[in-house]
Amino acid sequence: MKRSTLNITLAIGFLAVAVGILVARANPATNYEPSVYTGTPTITWLGLGLGLAIAVSIALACRGREQALGIALGGTVVTAIVSLPVIRNYRFSGMGDALSHLGWTRDIANAEMAPHELFYPAVHTIATAFHYVGGIPIERGLLFGMVVLFVPFLIFVPLIAREITGPGMAVGIAAIVSWMILPINNVATHMGVHTNSNALFLVPVVIFAFMAYLRRRATIERLPFGLSPFSLLIYLTAIGLLLVHPQHMIGVIALMGAIAGVQFLARRRFDDHPMLDHPTMYAHTVVLGVIFGLWALSNERFRNAATGLIAGLFQEDVGGGAEVDQREASFEAVGSSLGEMFVIMFGDLAVISLVVGLFVLLVWLGRSGLDPETKSFVNYFALALVPLTGLFLVYFLGTPTMAFRQIGFIAVILTVLAGVALARAIGALSGVITRPGGTAAGAVVLGVCLVLGLMTVFGSPIIYNPGQHVTDQKFSGYETALNDADQETPLVGMGYDPYRYDHGINGLEGVESLSSGAASSGVIDADEFENGSYSTAYNEVDYNFVVTDFDTTREIEIYQELHHSQDSLDTLETDSGADKVISNEEFRMYAVQGEE
């Protein structure tokens, strides 16, 4: 294709994306949206889809400047999708940990807490900076911070592929796989204000830092204490990751430790091997281990989490097996299945894992055709998957949530390897048919996985997980309920404990745990509530019962009245023991008399 034609095609792509973003901005969300996908105008999706199709084609077919522009176009599209809550003027997004992080950020902004008092203060500090410098609400500052921490993932994954193989198709494929956002699984990692998930997007930055250290062997002016600039870069990026969330620092240390172990064995076994020319990672592994140990062991929250993990390993009905059984029963009750949900939520990760696994096997069998230098880097990452998978198994047996977070970390490594693996696969296919045919086939497979990955980045009814859009009306309702209602009366939700809103609205006042900040809160007893026994549905005491659009969407529409029915809510309206005391378009609160 001629350069002029490519330039026009790229211009069309960027223009389509710009139009899509402007249309989305011109149509902000006015009410609660169960799905950001259906709430966003169709024109926006057409513009973003056209831009993404052009980006995939150019990233695969072109090299050099044109490929870089194609990657930039695709990265812009994916960043726009991730930024939809910001673009469409969401008040906030996130109803779990996100609200607690909002509370901590509010405490920092109000000088009720210093950033260093938090175990991982980076996200909160970034949001506070946006709040003060940009004059924007704290809620919006956190959403901006989410986007800022996501962008490095799109930039550094293709850069790592370039460090491994040099310029070529692998760089473009690595970029495309990064657009699938494989680390997000909506089980324990989420696209939102969720520090553990946000930290995953910084892992490639640390990986690129030690790739640069391994690759660049030229003598460079040394820094004090014998440090090289690249060693310093490793420490700085790793500390940055630690401040966002420390769990994935464990993965980075395991990764570096595996590389150091491979280097040690290579020096014992070989007299001539590319690994012998690489500077060792021994010191970096030890130093980062010490930094993490000093940071983590001095924190009570980390010690409690470690104790809980160890206890979970020795308890029955705790761990991934029990979690999977529970999810399977829930899916079957609403007419779905665990297999169907696995395909939707993990299908693209499964495909990429299979391709990478077969590729690594060919490398170990000596059938890959890679040069020795590239093969060395592939072996580093492939062998590092062994301890990382072992860590996943420990989490799986002890703390299922941590296990699915570890899957997110492993997905980062698979994303890095996928560029090289798929480039070799397309190259082999091109030898059988033709180069255009092989590239076209690769584009189709990548395109399908890309669509599947992007359609599950945010929670939505398609995965039985409604979007956690927090509107002005919902904030207003909870503010009134928390600040004006009787503080001694429990605030009770329909399957969702409202205490997180107390965190988000009033802050945690320096408390470093995620325990309830409200005087008393909880969830209604579904069986008692459905039987019409409203007076005994919460410990037989007086309580304030909250219903929001999120609750009714989840329980009535998505869960198909599995736990709560519309009839029970309608009956509550006329019950003599219940009075509606707060009501707006998306929030209702009833004062319910208990039996006592």
Coordinates of C-alpha atoms in Angstrom, one line a residue:
M1 CA 0.0 0.0 0.0
K2 CA 1.3 3.5 -0.9
R3 CA 2.3 5.8 1.9
S4 CA -0.3 8.4 0.8
T5 CA -3.0 5.8 1.0
L6 CA -1.8 4.7 4.5
N7 CA -1.8 8.3 5.7
I8 CA -5.3 8.8 4.5
T9 CA -6.5 5.6 6.1
L10 CA -4.9 6.6 9.4
A11 CA -6.4 10.0 9.2
I12 CA -9.9 8.4 8.7
G13 CA -9.3 6.2 11.7
F14 CA -8.3 9.1 14.0
L15 CA -11.1 11.2 12.7
A16 CA -13.6 8.4 13.4
V17 CA -12.3 8.0 16.9
A18 CA -12.5 11.7 17.5
V19 CA -16.1 11.8 16.3
G20 CA -17.0 8.9 18.5
I21 CA -15.5 10.5 21.6
L22 CA -17.2 13.8 21.0
V23 CA -20.6 12.1 20.5
A24 CA -20.1 10.2 23.8
R25 CA -19.1 13.4 25.5
A26 CA -22.2 15.1 24.2
N27 CA -24.5 12.3 25.5
P28 CA -23.6 12.0 29.2
A29 CA -25.2 9.5 31.5
T30 CA -28.2 11.0 33.2
N31 CA -29.5 8.0 35.1
Y32 CA -28.0 4.7 36.4
E33 CA -26.6 2.6 33.6
P34 CA -26.4 -1.2 34.1
S35 CA -24.1 -1.4 31.1
V36 CA -21.8 1.3 29.9
Y37 CA -21.8 -0.5 26.5
T38 CA -25.5 -0.1 25.9
G39 CA -25.6 3.4 27.5
T40 CA -23.0 4.7 25.0
P41 CA -24.4 6.0 21.7
T42 CA -24.2 3.6 18.7
I43 CA -22.3 6.3 16.7
T44 CA -19.5 6.2 19.3
W45 CA -19.2 2.4 18.9
L46 CA -19.1 2.7 15.1
G47 CA -16.4 5.3 15.2
L48 CA -14.3 3.4 17.8
G49 CA -14.9 0.1 15.8
L50 CA -13.7 1.6 12.6
G51 CA -10.6 3.1 14.3
L52 CA -9.8 -0.2 15.9
A53 CA -10.2 -2.2 12.6
I54 CA -7.8 0.2 10.9
A55 CA -5.4 0.0 13.8
V56 CA -5.3 -3.8 13.8
S57 CA -4.7 -4.0 10.0
I58 CA -1.9 -1.5 10.0
A59 CA -0.2 -2.9 13.2
L60 CA 0.0 -6.3 11.5
A61 CA 0.8 -5.3 7.9
C62 CA 3.1 -2.3 8.3
R63 CA 6.4 -1.7 9.9
G64 CA 8.3 1.4 11.2
R65 CA 6.5 4.7 11.4
E66 CA 3.2 3.4 9.9
Q67 CA 3.1 0.6 12.4
A68 CA 3.8 3.0 15.3
L69 CA 0.9 5.2 14.1
G70 CA -1.4 2.2 13.9
I71 CA -0.4 1.1 17.4
A72 CA -1.1 4.7 18.6
L73 CA -4.5 4.7 16.9
G74 CA -5.4 1.4 18.6
G75 CA -4.2 2.5 21.9
T76 CA -6.3 5.7 21.6
V77 CA -9.4 3.6 20.9
V78 CA -8.8 1.3 23.9
T79 CA -8.0 4.2 26.2
A80 CA -11.2 5.9 25.1
I81 CA -13.2 2.8 25.9
V82 CA -11.6 2.5 29.4
S83 CA -12.3 6.3 29.8
L84 CA -16.0 6.0 29.0
P85 CA -17.0 6.6 32.7
V86 CA -15.0 9.9 32.5
I87 CA -16.1 10.9 29.0
R88 CA -19.7 10.3 29.8
N89 CA -19.6 12.2 33.0
Y90 CA -20.2 9.5 35.6
R91 CA -20.3 10.9 39.1
F92 CA -18.3 7.8 40.2
S93 CA -17.8 4.2 39.2
G94 CA -17.3 1.4 41.7
M95 CA -19.4 0.2 44.7
G96 CA -16.9 -2.0 46.6
D97 CA -13.3 -1.2 47.4
A98 CA -13.6 1.8 45.1
L99 CA -15.9 3.6 47.7
S100 CA -13.4 2.9 50.5
H101 CA -10.6 4.3 48.3
L102 CA -12.8 7.3 47.7
G103 CA -13.1 7.7 51.5
W104 CA -9.3 7.5 52.0
T105 CA -8.7 10.0 49.2
R106 CA -11.3 12.3 50.9
D107 CA -9.4 12.0 54.2
I108 CA -6.1 12.9 52.5
A109 CA -7.7 15.8 50.7
N110 CA -9.2 17.1 53.9
A111 CA -5.9 16.6 55.8
E112 CA -7.3 14.0 58.1
M113 CA -4.8 11.5 56.9
A114 CA -1.3 11.7 55.5
P115 CA -0.6 9.6 52.3
H116 CA 2.2 7.6 54.0
E117 CA -0.2 6.4 56.6
L118 CA -1.8 4.1 53.9
F119 CA -0.3 0.8 52.9
Y120 CA -0.5 1.7 49.2
P121 CA -1.1 5.5 48.8
A122 CA -0.3 6.1 45.1
V123 CA -3.8 6.0 43.6
H124 CA -5.1 8.2 46.3
T125 CA -2.3 10.7 46.0
I126 CA -2.7 11.0 42.2
A127 CA -6.4 11.6 42.7
T128 CA -5.7 14.3 45.3
A129 CA -3.3 16.0 42.9
F130 CA -6.0 16.1 40.2
H131 CA -8.4 17.5 42.8
Y132 CA -6.2 20.3 43.9
V133 CA -4.4 21.2 40.6
G134 CA -7.4 20.7 38.3
G135 CA -10.1 21.8 40.7
I136 CA -12.2 18.7 39.9
P137 CA -14.3 16.6 42.4
I138 CA -12.4 13.9 44.2
E139 CA -14.6 11.2 42.6
R140 CA -13.6 12.4 39.2
G141 CA -9.9 12.7 40.2
L142 CA -10.0 9.0 41.1
L143 CA -11.4 8.1 37.7
F144 CA -8.7 10.2 36.0
G145 CA -6.1 8.3 38.1
M146 CA -7.5 5.0 36.9
V147 CA -6.9 6.0 33.3
V148 CA -3.5 7.4 34.0
L149 CA -2.3 4.2 35.5
F150 CA -3.8 2.1 32.6
V151 CA -2.1 3.9 29.7
P152 CA 1.5 2.5 30.6
F153 CA 0.2 -1.0 29.9
L154 CA -0.6 -0.1 26.3
I155 CA 2.8 1.6 25.8
F156 CA 5.2 -0.8 27.4
V157 CA 3.8 -4.2 26.3
P158 CA 4.8 -3.5 22.6
L159 CA 8.1 -2.0 23.8
I160 CA 8.9 -5.2 25.7
A161 CA 8.2 -7.2 22.5
R162 CA 10.6 -4.9 20.7
E163 CA 13.2 -5.6 23.3
I164 CA 12.8 -9.3 22.9
T165 CA 12.7 -9.7 19.1
G166 CA 13.5 -6.3 17.6
P167 CA 11.1 -4.4 15.2
G168 CA 8.6 -6.5 13.3
M169 CA 5.2 -8.2 13.4
A170 CA 5.7 -9.3 17.0
V171 CA 5.6 -5.7 18.2
G172 CA 2.2 -5.0 16.4
I173 CA 0.7 -8.3 17.7
A174 CA 1.9 -7.6 21.2
A175 CA 0.1 -4.2 21.0
I176 CA -3.1 -5.9 19.8
V177 CA -3.0 -8.4 22.6
S178 CA -2.5 -5.6 25.1
W179 CA -5.7 -4.1 23.7
M180 CA -7.6 -7.2 24.9
I181 CA -6.8 -6.2 28.5
L182 CA -6.4 -9.8 29.6
P183 CA -5.5 -9.0 33.2
I184 CA -9.1 -7.9 33.8
N185 CA -11.3 -10.9 34.7
N186 CA -14.2 -9.2 36.6
V187 CA -13.9 -11.9 39.3
A188 CA -11.1 -10.3 41.4
T189 CA -9.6 -7.8 39.0
H190 CA -11.8 -4.9 37.7
M191 CA -11.5 -1.9 35.4
G192 CA -12.1 0.9 37.9
V193 CA -10.7 2.4 41.0
H194 CA -9.3 -0.9 42.3
T195 CA -5.7 -0.5 43.4
N196 CA -4.8 -4.2 42.9
S197 CA -6.1 -4.1 39.3
N198 CA -4.5 -0.7 38.7
A199 CA -1.2 -2.1 39.8
L200 CA -1.3 -4.8 37.1
F201 CA -1.0 -2.2 34.4
L202 CA 2.3 -1.0 35.9
V203 CA 3.9 -4.4 35.8
P204 CA 5.0 -4.1 32.2
V205 CA 6.9 -0.9 33.2
V206 CA 9.0 -2.8 35.7
I207 CA 9.5 -5.7 33.2
F208 CA 10.7 -3.2 30.6
A209 CA 13.1 -1.7 33.1
F210 CA 14.9 -5.0 33.7
M211 CA 14.7 -5.9 30.0
A212 CA 16.5 -2.7 29.3
Y213 CA 19.0 -3.7 32.0
L214 CA 19.6 -7.1 30.5
R215 CA 19.8 -5.8 26.9
R216 CA 22.1 -2.8 27.2
R217 CA 25.5 -4.1 28.1
A218 CA 27.5 -1.1 27.0
T219 CA 29.5 0.6 29.7
I220 CA 27.6 3.6 30.9
E221 CA 28.7 6.1 33.5
R222 CA 28.1 4.6 36.9
L223 CA 26.0 6.2 39.6
P224 CA 27.0 6.4 43.3
F225 CA 27.3 3.1 45.1
G226 CA 28.1 1.3 41.9
L227 CA 24.5 1.6 40.5
S228 CA 23.9 1.7 36.9
P229 CA 21.1 3.9 35.5
F230 CA 19.2 0.8 34.5
S231 CA 19.5 -0.8 38.0
L232 CA 18.1 2.5 39.4
L233 CA 15.3 2.3 36.9
I234 CA 14.3 -1.2 38.1
Y235 CA 14.2 0.0 41.8
L236 CA 12.2 3.1 41.0
T237 CA 9.6 1.4 38.9
A238 CA 9.3 -1.5 41.4
I239 CA 8.8 0.9 44.3
G240 CA 6.2 2.8 42.2
L241 CA 4.4 -0.6 41.8
L242 CA 4.6 -1.2 45.5
L243 CA 3.0 2.1 46.3
V244 CA 0.0 1.3 44.0
H245 CA -0.5 -2.2 45.4
P246 CA 2.1 -4.5 47.1
Q247 CA 0.6 -7.9 46.0
H248 CA 2.0 -7.7 42.5
M249 CA 5.4 -6.8 43.9
I250 CA 5.4 -10.4 45.1
G251 CA 4.9 -11.5 41.5
V252 CA 7.7 -9.2 40.2
I253 CA 10.1 -10.6 42.9
A254 CA 9.1 -14.2 41.8
L255 CA 9.7 -13.3 38.2
M256 CA 13.1 -11.7 38.9
G257 CA 14.0 -14.6 41.2
A258 CA 13.2 -17.1 38.4
I259 CA 15.4 -15.2 36.0
A260 CA 18.2 -15.0 38.5
G261 CA 17.9 -18.8 39.0
V262 CA 18.0 -19.5 35.3
Q263 CA 21.1 -17.3 35.0
F264 CA 22.8 -19.2 37.9
L265 CA 22.1 -22.5 36.3
A266 CA 23.2 -21.3 32.8
R267 CA 26.5 -20.2 34.3
R268 CA 27.0 -23.6 35.9
R269 CA 26.1 -25.6 32.8
F270 CA 27.2 -23.6 29.7
D271 CA 30.5 -22.2 28.6
D272 CA 29.1 -20.3 25.7
H273 CA 25.5 -19.0 25.9
P274 CA 23.8 -15.7 25.4
M275 CA 22.6 -15.7 29.0
L276 CA 26.2 -15.6 30.1
D277 CA 26.5 -12.1 28.5
H278 CA 23.5 -10.8 30.4
P279 CA 24.1 -9.0 33.7
T280 CA 22.8 -11.0 36.6
M281 CA 19.6 -10.2 38.5
Y282 CA 20.8 -11.6 41.9
A283 CA 21.2 -8.2 43.6
H284 CA 17.9 -6.8 42.3
T285 CA 16.0 -9.8 43.5
V286 CA 17.4 -9.5 47.0
V287 CA 17.1 -5.7 47.2
L288 CA 13.5 -5.8 46.1
G289 CA 12.7 -8.7 48.4
V290 CA 14.1 -6.7 51.4
I291 CA 12.2 -3.5 50.4
F292 CA 9.0 -5.5 50.1
G293 CA 9.6 -7.3 53.4
L294 CA 10.3 -4.0 55.3
W295 CA 7.2 -2.4 53.8
A296 CA 4.8 -5.3 54.2
L297 CA 5.8 -6.8 57.5
S298 CA 5.5 -3.5 59.3
N299 CA 1.9 -3.3 58.2
E300 CA -0.8 -4.9 60.3
R301 CA -3.2 -5.3 57.4
F302 CA -0.6 -7.4 55.4
R303 CA 0.1 -9.5 58.4
N304 CA -3.6 -10.2 58.8
A305 CA -4.0 -11.1 55.2
A306 CA -1.0 -13.5 55.3
T307 CA -2.5 -15.1 58.4
G308 CA -5.8 -15.5 56.7
L309 CA -4.1 -17.1 53.7
I310 CA -2.3 -19.7 55.8
A311 CA -5.5 -20.4 57.8
G312 CA -7.4 -20.9 54.6
L313 CA -5.0 -23.6 53.4
F314 CA -6.0 -25.8 56.3
Q315 CA -9.8 -25.2 56.4
E316 CA -12.5 -27.0 54.5
D317 CA -14.9 -25.2 52.2
V318 CA -12.4 -22.4 51.8
G319 CA -10.5 -21.7 48.6
G320 CA -11.1 -21.8 44.9
G321 CA -12.9 -25.1 44.8
A322 CA -15.7 -23.8 47.1
E323 CA -15.9 -20.5 45.2
V324 CA -16.2 -22.3 41.9
D325 CA -19.0 -24.6 43.2
Q326 CA -20.9 -21.6 44.6
R327 CA -20.6 -19.7 41.3
E328 CA -21.7 -22.7 39.3
A329 CA -24.8 -23.2 41.3
S330 CA -25.7 -19.5 41.0
F331 CA -25.3 -19.5 37.2
E332 CA -27.4 -22.6 36.8
A333 CA -30.2 -21.0 38.9
V334 CA -30.5 -18.2 36.4
G335 CA -30.4 -20.4 33.3
S336 CA -26.7 -20.0 32.5
S337 CA -23.7 -22.3 33.1
L338 CA -20.2 -22.1 34.3
G339 CA -18.9 -23.2 30.9
E340 CA -20.8 -20.4 29.1
M341 CA -19.4 -17.8 31.5
F342 CA -15.9 -19.2 31.2
V343 CA -16.0 -18.7 27.4
I344 CA -17.3 -15.2 27.7
M345 CA -15.0 -14.1 30.5
F346 CA -11.9 -16.2 29.9
G347 CA -12.2 -17.3 26.3
D348 CA -9.6 -14.9 24.9
L349 CA -7.2 -15.6 27.8
A350 CA -7.6 -19.4 27.2
V351 CA -6.8 -19.0 23.4
I352 CA -3.7 -16.8 24.2
S353 CA -2.6 -19.3 26.8
L354 CA -2.9 -22.2 24.4
V355 CA -0.9 -20.4 21.7
V356 CA 1.8 -19.4 24.1
G357 CA 2.0 -22.8 25.7
L358 CA 2.4 -24.5 22.3
F359 CA 5.0 -21.9 21.3
V360 CA 7.1 -22.5 24.5
L361 CA 6.9 -26.2 23.9
L362 CA 8.3 -25.7 20.4
V363 CA 11.1 -23.5 21.8
W364 CA 12.1 -26.2 24.3
L365 CA 12.0 -28.8 21.5
G366 CA 14.2 -26.7 19.3
R367 CA 11.6 -26.2 16.6
S368 CA 10.9 -22.5 16.9
G369 CA 13.5 -21.1 14.6
L370 CA 14.3 -18.3 17.1
D371 CA 17.8 -16.9 17.3
P372 CA 19.6 -17.7 20.6
E373 CA 19.2 -14.3 22.1
T374 CA 15.5 -14.2 21.6
K375 CA 15.2 -17.8 22.8
S376 CA 16.9 -16.8 26.0
F377 CA 14.4 -14.1 26.8
V378 CA 11.5 -16.4 26.0
N379 CA 12.9 -19.0 28.4
Y380 CA 13.3 -16.4 31.1
F381 CA 9.6 -15.6 31.0
A382 CA 8.4 -19.2 30.3
L383 CA 10.3 -20.6 33.3
A384 CA 9.1 -17.8 35.5
L385 CA 5.6 -19.0 34.9
V386 CA 6.4 -22.1 37.1
P387 CA 6.8 -20.2 40.4
L388 CA 4.0 -17.8 39.4
T389 CA 1.7 -20.7 38.8
G390 CA 2.8 -22.3 42.1
L391 CA 1.9 -19.0 43.8
F392 CA -1.5 -19.1 42.1
L393 CA -2.1 -22.7 43.5
V394 CA -1.3 -21.5 47.0
Y395 CA -3.8 -18.7 46.7
F396 CA -6.4 -21.0 45.1
L397 CA -6.3 -23.3 48.1
G398 CA -6.2 -20.5 50.7
T399 CA -7.9 -17.3 49.4
P400 CA -9.8 -17.6 46.0
T401 CA -9.9 -13.8 45.5
M402 CA -6.1 -13.6 45.6
A403 CA -5.9 -16.5 43.2
F404 CA -7.9 -14.7 40.6
R405 CA -5.8 -11.6 41.1
Q406 CA -2.7 -13.8 40.5
I407 CA -4.3 -14.9 37.2
G408 CA -4.3 -11.2 36.3
F409 CA -0.5 -11.1 36.9
I410 CA 0.1 -14.3 34.9
A411 CA -2.1 -12.7 32.1
V412 CA 0.5 -9.9 32.0
I413 CA 3.3 -12.3 31.3
L414 CA 1.2 -14.2 28.7
T415 CA 0.5 -10.9 27.0
V416 CA 4.2 -10.2 26.8
L417 CA 4.9 -13.7 25.3
A418 CA 1.9 -13.6 23.0
G419 CA 3.4 -11.1 20.6
V420 CA 6.4 -13.4 19.8
A421 CA 4.3 -16.6 19.8
L422 CA 1.6 -15.3 17.4
A423 CA 4.1 -13.7 15.1
R424 CA 5.8 -17.1 14.7
A425 CA 2.5 -18.8 14.2
I426 CA 1.4 -16.3 11.5
G427 CA 4.8 -16.6 9.9
A428 CA 4.5 -20.4 9.8
L429 CA 1.0 -20.1 8.4
S430 CA 2.2 -17.7 5.7
G431 CA 4.7 -20.3 4.6
V432 CA 1.9 -22.8 4.0
I433 CA -0.5 -20.4 2.2
T434 CA 0.6 -16.9 1.4
R435 CA 1.8 -14.0 3.5
P436 CA -1.3 -11.9 2.9
G437 CA -3.4 -15.0 3.7
G438 CA -1.6 -15.7 6.9
T439 CA -1.8 -12.1 8.0
A440 CA -5.5 -12.0 7.2
A441 CA -6.2 -15.2 9.2
G442 CA -4.2 -13.9 12.1
A443 CA -6.2 -10.6 11.9
V444 CA -9.5 -12.5 12.1
V445 CA -8.5 -14.5 15.2
L446 CA -7.0 -11.5 16.9
G447 CA -10.1 -9.5 16.0
V448 CA -12.5 -12.0 17.5
C449 CA -10.4 -12.2 20.7
L450 CA -10.2 -8.4 20.8
V451 CA -14.0 -7.9 20.6
L452 CA -14.5 -10.6 23.3
G453 CA -11.9 -9.0 25.6
L454 CA -13.2 -5.4 25.2
M455 CA -16.9 -6.4 25.7
T456 CA -16.0 -7.8 29.2
V457 CA -13.7 -5.0 30.4
F458 CA -16.6 -3.5 32.4
G459 CA -19.2 -5.2 34.4
S460 CA -22.5 -5.6 32.5
P461 CA -25.6 -7.9 32.4
I462 CA -23.9 -10.1 29.8
I463 CA -21.7 -11.5 32.6
Y464 CA -24.4 -11.2 35.3
N465 CA -22.5 -8.3 36.9
P466 CA -24.3 -5.0 36.4
G467 CA -22.2 -1.9 36.0
Q468 CA -21.3 -0.1 39.3
H469 CA -22.3 3.4 38.1
V470 CA -22.8 5.7 41.1
T471 CA -25.1 8.6 40.1
D472 CA -25.7 12.0 41.7
Q473 CA -29.2 10.7 42.9
K474 CA -27.6 7.7 44.6
F475 CA -25.0 9.8 46.3
S476 CA -27.7 12.2 47.4
G477 CA -29.9 9.5 48.8
Y478 CA -27.0 7.9 50.8
E479 CA -25.8 11.2 52.1
T480 CA -29.3 11.9 53.5
A481 CA -29.5 8.4 54.9
L482 CA -26.1 8.4 56.5
N483 CA -26.0 12.0 57.8
D484 CA -29.6 12.9 58.6
A485 CA -31.2 9.6 59.7
D486 CA -31.0 8.1 63.2
Q487 CA -27.4 6.9 63.5
E488 CA -28.4 4.2 65.9
T489 CA -30.7 2.6 63.4
P490 CA -29.1 0.0 61.2
L491 CA -28.8 0.8 57.5
V492 CA -29.7 -2.4 55.6
G493 CA -29.3 -3.2 51.9
M494 CA -30.8 -5.7 49.5
G495 CA -27.9 -8.1 49.0
Y496 CA -25.4 -5.2 49.3
D497 CA -24.1 -3.9 52.6
P498 CA -24.3 0.0 52.4
Y499 CA -21.3 0.6 54.7
R500 CA -19.1 1.3 51.7
Y501 CA -21.1 4.4 51.0
D502 CA -20.3 5.7 54.5
H503 CA -16.6 5.3 53.6
G504 CA -17.0 7.2 50.3
I505 CA -19.2 10.0 51.6
N506 CA -17.8 10.6 55.1
G507 CA -14.3 9.1 54.8
L508 CA -12.7 6.6 57.0
E509 CA -11.1 9.1 59.4
G510 CA -7.7 7.6 59.3
V511 CA -8.8 4.0 59.6
E512 CA -6.7 1.7 57.5
S513 CA -9.1 -1.3 57.3
L514 CA -12.1 -2.0 55.1
S515 CA -14.4 -2.8 58.0
S516 CA -17.7 -1.0 58.3
G517 CA -17.5 2.7 59.1
A518 CA -21.2 3.0 59.8
A519 CA -22.7 2.6 63.3
S520 CA -24.5 -0.5 62.1
S521 CA -25.2 -1.9 58.6
G522 CA -25.8 -5.2 56.9
V523 CA -28.0 -7.0 54.4
I524 CA -31.6 -8.2 54.6
D525 CA -32.5 -11.8 55.3
A526 CA -33.8 -12.8 51.8
D527 CA -36.0 -15.6 53.0
E528 CA -37.7 -13.6 55.7
F529 CA -38.1 -10.6 53.4
E530 CA -39.7 -12.8 50.7
N531 CA -42.1 -14.3 53.1
G532 CA -43.3 -10.8 53.9
S533 CA -41.9 -10.9 57.5
Y534 CA -40.3 -7.5 57.2
S535 CA -40.3 -6.9 60.9
T536 CA -38.0 -9.9 61.5
A537 CA -35.9 -9.6 58.3
Y538 CA -33.0 -8.0 60.1
N539 CA -32.4 -9.3 63.6
E540 CA -35.9 -8.4 64.7
V541 CA -34.9 -4.7 65.3
D542 CA -35.9 -1.4 63.7
Y543 CA -33.9 -0.8 60.6
N544 CA -33.7 1.5 57.5
F545 CA -34.0 -0.5 54.3
V546 CA -32.4 0.9 51.2
V547 CA -33.3 0.0 47.6
T548 CA -31.5 1.5 44.6
D549 CA -31.8 1.1 40.8
F550 CA -28.6 -1.0 41.0
D551 CA -30.3 -3.4 43.4
T552 CA -33.5 -3.8 41.4
T553 CA -31.5 -4.2 38.1
R554 CA -29.3 -6.9 39.7
E555 CA -31.9 -8.8 41.7
I556 CA -35.0 -8.5 39.5
E557 CA -33.7 -8.2 35.9
I558 CA -30.4 -10.0 35.9
Y559 CA -30.7 -12.6 38.7
Q560 CA -34.3 -13.1 37.6
E561 CA -35.7 -12.9 41.1
L562 CA -33.4 -15.6 42.4
H563 CA -33.2 -14.0 45.8
H564 CA -35.6 -11.1 45.8
S565 CA -38.8 -10.5 43.9
Q566 CA -40.7 -7.5 42.7
D567 CA -43.8 -8.7 44.6
S568 CA -42.0 -8.4 47.9
L569 CA -40.9 -4.9 47.1
D570 CA -44.4 -3.9 46.1
T571 CA -45.9 -5.4 49.2
L572 CA -43.4 -3.4 51.3
E573 CA -44.9 -0.2 49.9
T574 CA -48.2 -0.9 51.6
D575 CA -47.0 -2.7 54.8
S576 CA -48.1 -0.9 57.9
G577 CA -44.8 -1.4 59.6
A578 CA -42.7 0.3 56.8
D579 CA -42.6 4.0 55.9
K580 CA -40.9 5.5 52.9
V581 CA -38.7 8.3 54.3
I582 CA -36.3 9.1 51.5
S583 CA -37.1 8.8 47.7
N584 CA -35.7 10.1 44.5
E585 CA -35.4 8.6 41.0
E586 CA -32.8 6.0 42.0
F587 CA -32.9 5.7 45.7
R588 CA -35.6 4.7 48.3
M589 CA -35.2 4.2 52.0
Y590 CA -37.9 2.7 54.2
A591 CA -38.0 2.9 58.0
V592 CA -39.1 -0.6 59.0
Q593 CA -40.3 -1.5 62.5
G594 CA -38.8 -4.6 64.1
E595 CA -40.6 -7.0 66.4
E596 CA -38.7 -6.0 69.5

